[in-house]
PDB file of C-alpha atoms in Angstrom:
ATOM      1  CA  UNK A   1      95.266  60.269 222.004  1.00  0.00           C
ATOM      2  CA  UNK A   2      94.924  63.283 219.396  1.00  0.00           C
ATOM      3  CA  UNK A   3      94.710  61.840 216.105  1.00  0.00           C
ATOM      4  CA  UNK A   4      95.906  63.974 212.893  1.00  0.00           C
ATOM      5  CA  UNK A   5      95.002  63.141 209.100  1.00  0.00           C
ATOM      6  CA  UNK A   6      97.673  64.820 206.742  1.00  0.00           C
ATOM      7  CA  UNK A   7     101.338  65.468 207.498  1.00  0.00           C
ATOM      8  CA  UNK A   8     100.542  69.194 206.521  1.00  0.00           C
ATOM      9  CA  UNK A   9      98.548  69.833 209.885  1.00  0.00           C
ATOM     10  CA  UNK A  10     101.829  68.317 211.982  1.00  0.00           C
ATOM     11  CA  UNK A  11     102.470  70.918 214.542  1.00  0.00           C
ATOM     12  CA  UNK A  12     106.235  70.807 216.286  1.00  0.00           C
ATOM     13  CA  UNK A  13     106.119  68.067 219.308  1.00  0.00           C
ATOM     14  CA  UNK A  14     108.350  68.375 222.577  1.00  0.00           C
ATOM     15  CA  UNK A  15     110.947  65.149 221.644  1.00  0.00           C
ATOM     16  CA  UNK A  16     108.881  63.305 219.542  1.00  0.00           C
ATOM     17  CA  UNK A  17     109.743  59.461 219.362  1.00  0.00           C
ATOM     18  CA  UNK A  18     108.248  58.087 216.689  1.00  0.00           C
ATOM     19  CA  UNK A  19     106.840  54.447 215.905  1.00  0.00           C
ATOM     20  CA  UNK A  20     106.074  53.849 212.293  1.00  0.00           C
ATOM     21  CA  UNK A  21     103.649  51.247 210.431  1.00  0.00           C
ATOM     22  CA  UNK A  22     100.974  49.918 209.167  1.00  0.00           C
ATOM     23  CA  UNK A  23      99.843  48.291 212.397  1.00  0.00           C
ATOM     24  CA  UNK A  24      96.980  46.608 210.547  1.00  0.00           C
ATOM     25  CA  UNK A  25      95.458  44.547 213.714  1.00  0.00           C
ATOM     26  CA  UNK A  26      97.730  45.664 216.446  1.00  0.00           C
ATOM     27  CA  UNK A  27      99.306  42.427 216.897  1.00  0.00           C
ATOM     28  CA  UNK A  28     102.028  41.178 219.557  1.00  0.00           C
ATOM     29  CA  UNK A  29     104.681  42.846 217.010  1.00  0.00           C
ATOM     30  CA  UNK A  30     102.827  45.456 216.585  1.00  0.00           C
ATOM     31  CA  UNK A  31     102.454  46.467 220.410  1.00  0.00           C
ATOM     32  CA  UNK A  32     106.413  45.627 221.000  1.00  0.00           C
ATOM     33  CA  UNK A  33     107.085  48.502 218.775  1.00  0.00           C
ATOM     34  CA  UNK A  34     104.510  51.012 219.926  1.00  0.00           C
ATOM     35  CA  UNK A  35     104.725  50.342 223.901  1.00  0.00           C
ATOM     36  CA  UNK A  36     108.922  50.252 223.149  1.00  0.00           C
ATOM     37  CA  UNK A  37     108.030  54.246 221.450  1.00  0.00           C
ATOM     38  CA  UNK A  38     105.810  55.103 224.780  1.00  0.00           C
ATOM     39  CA  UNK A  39     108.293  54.329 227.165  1.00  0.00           C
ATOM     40  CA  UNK A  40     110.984  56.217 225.497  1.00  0.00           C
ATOM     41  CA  UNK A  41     108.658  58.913 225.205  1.00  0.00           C
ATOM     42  CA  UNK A  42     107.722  58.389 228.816  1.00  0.00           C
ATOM     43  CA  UNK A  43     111.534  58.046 229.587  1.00  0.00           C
ATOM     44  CA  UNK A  44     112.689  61.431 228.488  1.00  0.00           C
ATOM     45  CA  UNK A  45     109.429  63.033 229.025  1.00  0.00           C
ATOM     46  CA  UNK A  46     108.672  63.520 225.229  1.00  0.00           C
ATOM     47  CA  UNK A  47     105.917  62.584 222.895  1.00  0.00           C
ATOM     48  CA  UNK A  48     104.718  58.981 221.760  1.00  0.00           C
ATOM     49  CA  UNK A  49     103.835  59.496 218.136  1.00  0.00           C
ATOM     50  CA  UNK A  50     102.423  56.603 216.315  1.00  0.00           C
ATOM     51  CA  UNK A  51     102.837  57.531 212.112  1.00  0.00           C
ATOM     52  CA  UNK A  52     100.474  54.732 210.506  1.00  0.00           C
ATOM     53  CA  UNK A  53      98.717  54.849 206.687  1.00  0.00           C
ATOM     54  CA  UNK A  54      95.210  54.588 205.267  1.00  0.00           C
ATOM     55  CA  UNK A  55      94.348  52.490 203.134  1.00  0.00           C
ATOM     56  CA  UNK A  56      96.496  49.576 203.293  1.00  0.00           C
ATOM     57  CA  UNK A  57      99.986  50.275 201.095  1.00  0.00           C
ATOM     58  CA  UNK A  58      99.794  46.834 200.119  1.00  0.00           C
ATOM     59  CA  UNK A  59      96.050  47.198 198.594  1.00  0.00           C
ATOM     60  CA  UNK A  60      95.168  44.089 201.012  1.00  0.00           C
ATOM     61  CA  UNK A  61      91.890  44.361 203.297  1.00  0.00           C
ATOM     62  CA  UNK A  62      92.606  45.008 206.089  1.00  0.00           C
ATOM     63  CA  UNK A  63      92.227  43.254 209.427  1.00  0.00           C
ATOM     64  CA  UNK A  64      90.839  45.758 211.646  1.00  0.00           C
ATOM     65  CA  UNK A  65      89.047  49.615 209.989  1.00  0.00           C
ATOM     66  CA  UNK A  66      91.080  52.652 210.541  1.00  0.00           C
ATOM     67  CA  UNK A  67      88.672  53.650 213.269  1.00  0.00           C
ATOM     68  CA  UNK A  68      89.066  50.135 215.009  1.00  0.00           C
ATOM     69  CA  UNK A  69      93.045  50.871 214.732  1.00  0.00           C
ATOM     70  CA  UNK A  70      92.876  53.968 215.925  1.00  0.00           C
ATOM     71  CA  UNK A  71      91.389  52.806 218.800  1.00  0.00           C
ATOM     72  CA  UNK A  72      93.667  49.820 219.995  1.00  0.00           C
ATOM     73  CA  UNK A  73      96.755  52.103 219.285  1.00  0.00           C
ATOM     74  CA  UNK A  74      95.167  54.459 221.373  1.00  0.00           C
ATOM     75  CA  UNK A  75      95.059  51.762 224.000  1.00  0.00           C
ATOM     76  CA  UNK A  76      98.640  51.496 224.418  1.00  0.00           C
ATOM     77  CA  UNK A  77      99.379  55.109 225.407  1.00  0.00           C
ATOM     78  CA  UNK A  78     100.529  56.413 222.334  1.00  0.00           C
ATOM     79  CA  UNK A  79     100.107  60.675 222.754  1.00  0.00           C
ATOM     80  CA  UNK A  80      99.654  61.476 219.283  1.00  0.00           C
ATOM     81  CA  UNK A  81      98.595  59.192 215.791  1.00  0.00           C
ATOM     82  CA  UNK A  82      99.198  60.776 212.461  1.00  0.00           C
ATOM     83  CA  UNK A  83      97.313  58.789 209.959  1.00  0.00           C
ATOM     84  CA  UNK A  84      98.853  59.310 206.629  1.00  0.00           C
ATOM     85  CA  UNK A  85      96.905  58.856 203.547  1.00  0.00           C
ATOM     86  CA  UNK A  86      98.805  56.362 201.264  1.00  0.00           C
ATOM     87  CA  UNK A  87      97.266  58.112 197.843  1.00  0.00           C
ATOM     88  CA  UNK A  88      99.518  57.238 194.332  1.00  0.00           C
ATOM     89  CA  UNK A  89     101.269  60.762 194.945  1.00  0.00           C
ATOM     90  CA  UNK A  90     102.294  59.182 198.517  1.00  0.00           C
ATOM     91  CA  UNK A  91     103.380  56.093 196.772  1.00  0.00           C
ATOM     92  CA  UNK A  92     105.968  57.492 194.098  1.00  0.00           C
ATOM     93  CA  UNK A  93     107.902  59.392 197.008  1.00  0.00           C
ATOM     94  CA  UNK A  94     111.336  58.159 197.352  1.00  0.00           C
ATOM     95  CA  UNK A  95     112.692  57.067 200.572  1.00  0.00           C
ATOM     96  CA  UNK A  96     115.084  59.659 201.538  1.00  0.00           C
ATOM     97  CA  UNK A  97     112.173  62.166 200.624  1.00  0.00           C
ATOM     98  CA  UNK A  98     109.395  60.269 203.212  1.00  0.00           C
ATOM     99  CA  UNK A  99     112.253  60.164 206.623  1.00  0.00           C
ATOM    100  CA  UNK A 100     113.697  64.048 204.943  1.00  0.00           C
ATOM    101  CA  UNK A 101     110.453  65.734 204.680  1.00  0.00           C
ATOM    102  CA  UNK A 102     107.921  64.209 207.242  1.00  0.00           C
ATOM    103  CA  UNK A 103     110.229  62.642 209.772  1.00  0.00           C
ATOM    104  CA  UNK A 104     112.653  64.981 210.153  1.00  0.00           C
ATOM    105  CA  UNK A 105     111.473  68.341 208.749  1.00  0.00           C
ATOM    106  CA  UNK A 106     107.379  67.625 209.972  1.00  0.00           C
ATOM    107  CA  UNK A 107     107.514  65.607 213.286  1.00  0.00           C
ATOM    108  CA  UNK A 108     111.527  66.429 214.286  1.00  0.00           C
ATOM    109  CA  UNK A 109     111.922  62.911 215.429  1.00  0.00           C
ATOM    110  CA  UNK A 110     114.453  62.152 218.193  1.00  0.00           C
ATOM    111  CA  UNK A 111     113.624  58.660 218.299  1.00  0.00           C
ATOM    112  CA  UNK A 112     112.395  56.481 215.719  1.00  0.00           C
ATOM    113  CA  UNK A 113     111.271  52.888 216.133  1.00  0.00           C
ATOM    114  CA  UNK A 114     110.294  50.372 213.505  1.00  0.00           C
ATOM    115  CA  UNK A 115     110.185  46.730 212.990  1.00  0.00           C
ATOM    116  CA  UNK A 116     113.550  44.479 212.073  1.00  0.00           C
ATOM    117  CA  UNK A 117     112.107  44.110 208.470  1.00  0.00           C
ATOM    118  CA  UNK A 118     110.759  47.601 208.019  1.00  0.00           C
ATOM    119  CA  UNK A 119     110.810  49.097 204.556  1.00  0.00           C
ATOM    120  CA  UNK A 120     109.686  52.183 203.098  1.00  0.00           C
ATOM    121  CA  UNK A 121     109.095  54.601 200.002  1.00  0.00           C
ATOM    122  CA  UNK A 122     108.492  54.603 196.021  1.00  0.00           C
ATOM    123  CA  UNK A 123     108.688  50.538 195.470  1.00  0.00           C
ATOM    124  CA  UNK A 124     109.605  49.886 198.947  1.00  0.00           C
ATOM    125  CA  UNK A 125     113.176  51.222 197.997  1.00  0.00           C
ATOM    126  CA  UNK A 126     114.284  52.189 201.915  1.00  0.00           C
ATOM    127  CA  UNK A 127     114.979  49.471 204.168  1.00  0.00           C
ATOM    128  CA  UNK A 128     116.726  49.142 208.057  1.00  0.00           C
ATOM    129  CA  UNK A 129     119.982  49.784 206.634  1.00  0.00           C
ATOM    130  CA  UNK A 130     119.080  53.185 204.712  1.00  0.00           C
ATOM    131  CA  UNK A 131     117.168  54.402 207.853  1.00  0.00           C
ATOM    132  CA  UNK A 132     120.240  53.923 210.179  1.00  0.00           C
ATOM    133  CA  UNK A 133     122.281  55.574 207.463  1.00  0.00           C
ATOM    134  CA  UNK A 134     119.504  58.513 207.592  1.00  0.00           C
ATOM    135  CA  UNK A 135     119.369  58.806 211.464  1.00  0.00           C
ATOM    136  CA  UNK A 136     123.320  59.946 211.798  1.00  0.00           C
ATOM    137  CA  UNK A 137     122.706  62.593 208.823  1.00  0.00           C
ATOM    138  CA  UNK A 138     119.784  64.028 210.124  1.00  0.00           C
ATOM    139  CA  UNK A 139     120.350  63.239 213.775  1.00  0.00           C
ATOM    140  CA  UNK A 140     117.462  61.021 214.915  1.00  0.00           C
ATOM    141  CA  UNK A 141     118.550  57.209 216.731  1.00  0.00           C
ATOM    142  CA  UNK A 142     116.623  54.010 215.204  1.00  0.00           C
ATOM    143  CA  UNK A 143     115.662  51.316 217.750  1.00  0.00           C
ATOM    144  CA  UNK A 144     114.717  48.493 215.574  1.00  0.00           C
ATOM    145  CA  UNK A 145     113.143  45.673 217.278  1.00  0.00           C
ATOM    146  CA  UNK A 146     112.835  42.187 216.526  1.00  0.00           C
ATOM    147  CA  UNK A 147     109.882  39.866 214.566  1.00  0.00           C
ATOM    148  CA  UNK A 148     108.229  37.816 217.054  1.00  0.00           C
ATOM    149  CA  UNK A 149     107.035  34.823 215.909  1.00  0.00           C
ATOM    150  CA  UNK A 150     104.535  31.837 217.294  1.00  0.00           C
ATOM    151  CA  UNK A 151     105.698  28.790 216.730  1.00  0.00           C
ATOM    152  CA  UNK A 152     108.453  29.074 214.377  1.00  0.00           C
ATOM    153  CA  UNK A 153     105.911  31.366 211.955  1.00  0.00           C
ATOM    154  CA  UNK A 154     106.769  35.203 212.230  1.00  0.00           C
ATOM    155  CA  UNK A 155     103.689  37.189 213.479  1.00  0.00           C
ATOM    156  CA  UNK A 156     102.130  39.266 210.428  1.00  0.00           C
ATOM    157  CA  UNK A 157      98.805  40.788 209.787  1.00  0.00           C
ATOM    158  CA  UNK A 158      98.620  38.492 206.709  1.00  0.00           C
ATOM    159  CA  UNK A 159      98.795  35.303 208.916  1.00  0.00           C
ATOM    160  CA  UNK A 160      96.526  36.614 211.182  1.00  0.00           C
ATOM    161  CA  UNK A 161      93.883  37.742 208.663  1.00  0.00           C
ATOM    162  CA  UNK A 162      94.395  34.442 206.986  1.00  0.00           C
ATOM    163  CA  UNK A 163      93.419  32.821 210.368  1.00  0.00           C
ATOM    164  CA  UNK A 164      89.687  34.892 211.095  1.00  0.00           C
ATOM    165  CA  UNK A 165      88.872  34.196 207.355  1.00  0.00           C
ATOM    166  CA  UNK A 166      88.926  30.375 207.785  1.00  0.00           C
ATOM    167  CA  UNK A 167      87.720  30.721 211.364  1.00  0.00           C
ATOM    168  CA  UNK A 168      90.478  30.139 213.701  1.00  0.00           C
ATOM    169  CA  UNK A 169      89.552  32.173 215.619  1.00  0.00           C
ATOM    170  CA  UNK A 170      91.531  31.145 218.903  1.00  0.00           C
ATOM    171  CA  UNK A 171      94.862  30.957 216.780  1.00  0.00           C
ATOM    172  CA  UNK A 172      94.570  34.757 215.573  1.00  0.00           C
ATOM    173  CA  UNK A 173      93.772  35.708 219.238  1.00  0.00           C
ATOM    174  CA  UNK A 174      96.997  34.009 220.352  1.00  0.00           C
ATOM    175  CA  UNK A 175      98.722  36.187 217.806  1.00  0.00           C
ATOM    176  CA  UNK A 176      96.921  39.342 218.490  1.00  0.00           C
ATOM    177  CA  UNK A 177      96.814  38.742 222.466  1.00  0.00           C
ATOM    178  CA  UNK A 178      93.537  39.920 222.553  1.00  0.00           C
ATOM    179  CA  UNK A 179      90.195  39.034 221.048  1.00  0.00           C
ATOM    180  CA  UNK A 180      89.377  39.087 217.317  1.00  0.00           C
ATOM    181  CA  UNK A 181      86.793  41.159 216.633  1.00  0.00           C
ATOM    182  CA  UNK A 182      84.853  43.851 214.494  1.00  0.00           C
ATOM    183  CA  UNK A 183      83.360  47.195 215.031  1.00  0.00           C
ATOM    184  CA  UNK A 184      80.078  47.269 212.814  1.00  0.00           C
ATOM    185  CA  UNK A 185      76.652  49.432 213.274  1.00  0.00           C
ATOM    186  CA  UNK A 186      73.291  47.372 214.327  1.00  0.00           C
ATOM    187  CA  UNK A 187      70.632  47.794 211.024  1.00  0.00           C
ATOM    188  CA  UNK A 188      67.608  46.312 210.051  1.00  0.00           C
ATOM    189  CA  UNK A 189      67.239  43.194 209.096  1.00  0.00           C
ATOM    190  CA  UNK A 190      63.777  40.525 208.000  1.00  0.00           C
ATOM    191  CA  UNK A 191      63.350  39.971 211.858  1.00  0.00           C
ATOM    192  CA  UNK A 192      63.793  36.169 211.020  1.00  0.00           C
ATOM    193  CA  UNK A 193      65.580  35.196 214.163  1.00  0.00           C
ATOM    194  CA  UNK A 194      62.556  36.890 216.085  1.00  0.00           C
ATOM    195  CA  UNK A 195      60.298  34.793 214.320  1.00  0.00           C
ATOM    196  CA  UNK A 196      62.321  31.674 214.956  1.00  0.00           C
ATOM    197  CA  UNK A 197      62.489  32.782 218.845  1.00  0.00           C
ATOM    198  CA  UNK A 198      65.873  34.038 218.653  1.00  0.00           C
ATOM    199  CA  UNK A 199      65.741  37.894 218.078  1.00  0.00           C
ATOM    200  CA  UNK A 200      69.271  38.701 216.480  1.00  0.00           C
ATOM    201  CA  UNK A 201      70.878  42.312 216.326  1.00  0.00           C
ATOM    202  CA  UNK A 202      71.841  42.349 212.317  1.00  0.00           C
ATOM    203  CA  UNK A 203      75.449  44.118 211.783  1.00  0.00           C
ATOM    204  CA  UNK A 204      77.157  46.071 209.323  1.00  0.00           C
ATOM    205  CA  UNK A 205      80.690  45.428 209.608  1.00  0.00           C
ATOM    206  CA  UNK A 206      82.599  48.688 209.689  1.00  0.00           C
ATOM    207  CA  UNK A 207      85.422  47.327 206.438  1.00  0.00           C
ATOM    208  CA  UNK A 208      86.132  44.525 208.951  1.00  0.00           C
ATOM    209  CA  UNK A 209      87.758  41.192 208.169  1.00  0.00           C
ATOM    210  CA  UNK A 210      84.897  39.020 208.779  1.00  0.00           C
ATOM    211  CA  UNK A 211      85.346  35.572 210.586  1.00  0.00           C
ATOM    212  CA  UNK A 212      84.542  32.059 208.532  1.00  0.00           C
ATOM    213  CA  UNK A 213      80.801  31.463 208.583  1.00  0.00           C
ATOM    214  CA  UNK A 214      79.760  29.295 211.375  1.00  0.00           C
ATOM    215  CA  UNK A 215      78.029  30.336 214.509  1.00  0.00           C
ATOM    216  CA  UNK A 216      80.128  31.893 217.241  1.00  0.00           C
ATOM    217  CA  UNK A 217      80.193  32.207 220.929  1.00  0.00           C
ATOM    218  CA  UNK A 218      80.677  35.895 221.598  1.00  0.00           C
ATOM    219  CA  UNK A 219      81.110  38.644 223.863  1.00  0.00           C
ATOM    220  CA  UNK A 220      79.321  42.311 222.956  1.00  0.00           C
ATOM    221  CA  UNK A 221      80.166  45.678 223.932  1.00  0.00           C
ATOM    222  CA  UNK A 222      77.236  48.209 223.269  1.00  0.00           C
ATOM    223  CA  UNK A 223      78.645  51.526 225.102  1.00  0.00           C
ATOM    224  CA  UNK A 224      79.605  50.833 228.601  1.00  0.00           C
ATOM    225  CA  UNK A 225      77.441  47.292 228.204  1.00  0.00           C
ATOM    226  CA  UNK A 226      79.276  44.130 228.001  1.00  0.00           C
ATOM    227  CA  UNK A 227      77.136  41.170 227.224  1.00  0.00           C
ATOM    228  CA  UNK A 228      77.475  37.854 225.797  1.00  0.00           C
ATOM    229  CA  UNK A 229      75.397  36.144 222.803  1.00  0.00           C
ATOM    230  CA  UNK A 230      75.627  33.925 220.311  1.00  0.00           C
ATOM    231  CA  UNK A 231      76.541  35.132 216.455  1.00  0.00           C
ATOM    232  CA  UNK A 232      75.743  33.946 213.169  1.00  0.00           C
ATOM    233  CA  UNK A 233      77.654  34.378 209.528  1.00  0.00           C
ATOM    234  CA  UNK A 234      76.603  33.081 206.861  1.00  0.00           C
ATOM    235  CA  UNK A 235      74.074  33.731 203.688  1.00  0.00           C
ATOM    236  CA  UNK A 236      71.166  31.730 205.452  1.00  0.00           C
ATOM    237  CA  UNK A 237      71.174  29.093 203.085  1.00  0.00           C
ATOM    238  CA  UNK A 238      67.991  27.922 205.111  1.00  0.00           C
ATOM    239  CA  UNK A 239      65.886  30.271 204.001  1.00  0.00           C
ATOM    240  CA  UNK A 240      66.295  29.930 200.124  1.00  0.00           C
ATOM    241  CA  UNK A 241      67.692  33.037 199.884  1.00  0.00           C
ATOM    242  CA  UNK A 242      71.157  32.184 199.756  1.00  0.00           C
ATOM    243  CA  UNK A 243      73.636  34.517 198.167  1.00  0.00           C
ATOM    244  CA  UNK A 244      77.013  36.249 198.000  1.00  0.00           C
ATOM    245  CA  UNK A 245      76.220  38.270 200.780  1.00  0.00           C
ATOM    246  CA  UNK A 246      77.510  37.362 204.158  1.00  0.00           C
ATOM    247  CA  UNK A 247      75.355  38.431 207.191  1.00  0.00           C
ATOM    248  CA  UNK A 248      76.811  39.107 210.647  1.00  0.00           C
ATOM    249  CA  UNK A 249      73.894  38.414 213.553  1.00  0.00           C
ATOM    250  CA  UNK A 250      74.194  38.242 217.127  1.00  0.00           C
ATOM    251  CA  UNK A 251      71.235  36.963 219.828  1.00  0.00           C
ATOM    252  CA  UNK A 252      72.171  38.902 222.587  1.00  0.00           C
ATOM    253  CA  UNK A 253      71.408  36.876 225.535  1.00  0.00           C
ATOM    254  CA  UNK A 254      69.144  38.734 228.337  1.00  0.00           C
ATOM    255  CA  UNK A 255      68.635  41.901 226.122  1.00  0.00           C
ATOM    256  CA  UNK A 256      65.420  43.041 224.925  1.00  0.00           C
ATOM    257  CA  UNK A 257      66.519  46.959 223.675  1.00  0.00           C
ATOM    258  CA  UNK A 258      65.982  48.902 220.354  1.00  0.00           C
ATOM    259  CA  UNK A 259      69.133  49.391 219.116  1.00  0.00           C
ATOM    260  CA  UNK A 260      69.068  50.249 215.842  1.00  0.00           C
ATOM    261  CA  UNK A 261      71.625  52.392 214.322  1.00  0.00           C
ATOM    262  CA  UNK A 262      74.127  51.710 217.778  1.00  0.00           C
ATOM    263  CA  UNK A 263      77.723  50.749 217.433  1.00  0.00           C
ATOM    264  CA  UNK A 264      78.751  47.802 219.002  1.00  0.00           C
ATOM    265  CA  UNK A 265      81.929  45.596 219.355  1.00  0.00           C
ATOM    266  CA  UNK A 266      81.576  42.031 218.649  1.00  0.00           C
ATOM    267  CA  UNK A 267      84.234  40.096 220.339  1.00  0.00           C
ATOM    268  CA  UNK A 268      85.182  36.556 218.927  1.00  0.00           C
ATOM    269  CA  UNK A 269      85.555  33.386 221.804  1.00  0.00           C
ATOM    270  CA  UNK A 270      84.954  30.372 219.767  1.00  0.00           C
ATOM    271  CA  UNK A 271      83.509  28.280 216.556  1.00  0.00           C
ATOM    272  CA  UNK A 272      81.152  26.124 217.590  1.00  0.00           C
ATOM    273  CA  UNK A 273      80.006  24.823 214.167  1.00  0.00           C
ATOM    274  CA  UNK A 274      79.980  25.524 210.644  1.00  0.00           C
ATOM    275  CA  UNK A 275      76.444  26.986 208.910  1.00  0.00           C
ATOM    276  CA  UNK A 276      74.287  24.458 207.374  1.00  0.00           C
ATOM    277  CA  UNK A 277      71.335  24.090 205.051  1.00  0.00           C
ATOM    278  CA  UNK A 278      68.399  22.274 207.399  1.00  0.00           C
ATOM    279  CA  UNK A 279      65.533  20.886 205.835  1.00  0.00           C
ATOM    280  CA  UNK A 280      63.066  23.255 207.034  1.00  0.00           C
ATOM    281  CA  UNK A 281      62.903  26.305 209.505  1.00  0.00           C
ATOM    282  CA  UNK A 282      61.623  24.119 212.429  1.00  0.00           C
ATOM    283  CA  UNK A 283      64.709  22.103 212.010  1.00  0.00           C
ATOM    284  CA  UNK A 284      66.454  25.482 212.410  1.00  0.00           C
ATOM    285  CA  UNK A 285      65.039  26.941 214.882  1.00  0.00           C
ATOM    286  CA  UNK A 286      65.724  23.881 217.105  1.00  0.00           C
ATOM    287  CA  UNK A 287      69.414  23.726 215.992  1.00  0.00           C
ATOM    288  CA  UNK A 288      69.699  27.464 217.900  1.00  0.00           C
ATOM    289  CA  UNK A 289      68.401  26.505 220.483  1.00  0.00           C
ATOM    290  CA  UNK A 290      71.368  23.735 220.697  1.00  0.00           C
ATOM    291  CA  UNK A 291      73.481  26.227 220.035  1.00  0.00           C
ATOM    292  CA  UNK A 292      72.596  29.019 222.499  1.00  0.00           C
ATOM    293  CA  UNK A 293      72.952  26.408 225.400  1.00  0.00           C
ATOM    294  CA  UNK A 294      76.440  25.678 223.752  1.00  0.00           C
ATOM    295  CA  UNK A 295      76.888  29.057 223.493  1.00  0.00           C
ATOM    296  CA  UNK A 296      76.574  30.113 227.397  1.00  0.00           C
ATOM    297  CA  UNK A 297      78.136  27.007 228.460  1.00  0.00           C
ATOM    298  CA  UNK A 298      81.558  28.442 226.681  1.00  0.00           C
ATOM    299  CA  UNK A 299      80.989  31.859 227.931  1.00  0.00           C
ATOM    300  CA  UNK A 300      79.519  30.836 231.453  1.00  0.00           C
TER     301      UNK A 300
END
């Protein structure tokens, strides 16, 4: 997928069909609208074009970083990504301006496909209705495709980032048919966990929602590596150093590698129990030991 930052470095595309969002997660609606924009594409042997905007519009975190985003979009097929920088200029421009001067006179559009309850421009101001109205002026067709929902909620990125915050982790998958997860880089840490027995990779979350604390059964991909581990989050109240920072750290199981400074996925499977003060770090260490035979029961 080529990937372009800035409508002014759009170059003309043979029949573009465009899919336009956030996408923040890549969720079931998400990929409705994006694979619906590839097989058009695919259909009349054009190009996919996925137009999506960095940082979030709404000022929320976001689920996923624009390099994790990048990524799953990429996944689905989708030729081209223009990433749009949603700066206070980009805000105050009106919605006829946005579909006139990027849709239509940057990308040419043939096709453009958005979700039931898009909306768009200075305040939100364009919705389905004005697009529609748009697409027989300028001579582009709107496919508009329904909100899915999961059991009788609507599928969102705010439910869903709701969901990892508080830990449910198996109830976000659901939504995002696919595993939650983060993208972060593996840095130094007080090699605690090595002293305990339990050697943990420390991880700096790449602007990441980041799951409840608790300590997780999970599944790692370091390059073309996929193991499994156990993970910790929390502010290892244990150790009397407890404060507002959270720390991410897996125990890869069967891996005895310098990594420091690697990227690595961590992929979410389950909760198995909330972090806890113990009396002392004996107590602890024996506690991960339950938990890594928990651990590779789940993922065994």
């Amino acid at each position: 997928m080529k990937i372009i930052y800035g409508v002014n470095k759009i170059k003309k595309f043979k029949k573009p069909v465009a899919a336009i969002g956030v996408f923040d997660g890549v969720h079931r609606g998400h990929k409705e609208i994006l694979e619906s924009a590839v097989r058009k594409a695919r259909e009349i042997k054009g190009t996919s074009i996925a137009v999506t905007f960095w940082p979030h519009p709404q000022k929320e975190e976001s689920v996923y970083s624009l390099e994790h985003r990048l990524r799953l979009i990429a996944e689905l097929g989708i030729d081209v990504c223009v990433v749009i920088n949603f700066s206070r200029h980009f805000a105050r421009i009106k919605a006829q301006d946005f579909i006139k001067d990027i849709l239509v006179d940057k990308i040419c559009a043939e096709y453009i496909y958005v979700g039931r309850n898009f909306k768009f421009g200075k305040n939100t101001g364009g919705n389905l209705a004005l697009l529609n109205n748009l697409g027989k002026i300028y001579g582009f067709k709107v496919r508009s495709l329904n909100i899915i929902k999961a059991r009788g909620r609507p599928i969102s990125s705010t439910l869903i980032r709701s969901l990892i915050r508080r830990g449910k982790i198996e109830e976000a998958q659901r939504l995002l048919c696919r595993p939650v997860s983060i993208l972060g880089t593996v840095i130094k840490g007080t090699a605690l966990g090595r002293i305990l027995g339990f050697p943990t990779a420390n991880i700096d979350p790449h602007q990441e929602v980041i799951p409840a604390a608790g300590i997780y059964a999970v599944r790692i991909i370091l390059g073309h590596n996929k193991l499994k581990g156990a993970c910790y989050i929390g502010t290892r109240p244990t150790i009397g150093r407890e404060n507002k920072r959270t720390n991410v750290e897996a125990h890869i199981f069967n891996f005895n590698k310098n990594i420091y400074g690697k990227y690595l996925e961590i992929q979410f499977v389950k909760r198995i129990r909330l972090d806890k003060k113990f009396a002392n770090l004996t107590s602890l260490s024996k506690q991960i030991r339950k938990d890594v035979s928990t651990v590779k029961k789940i993922l065994n």
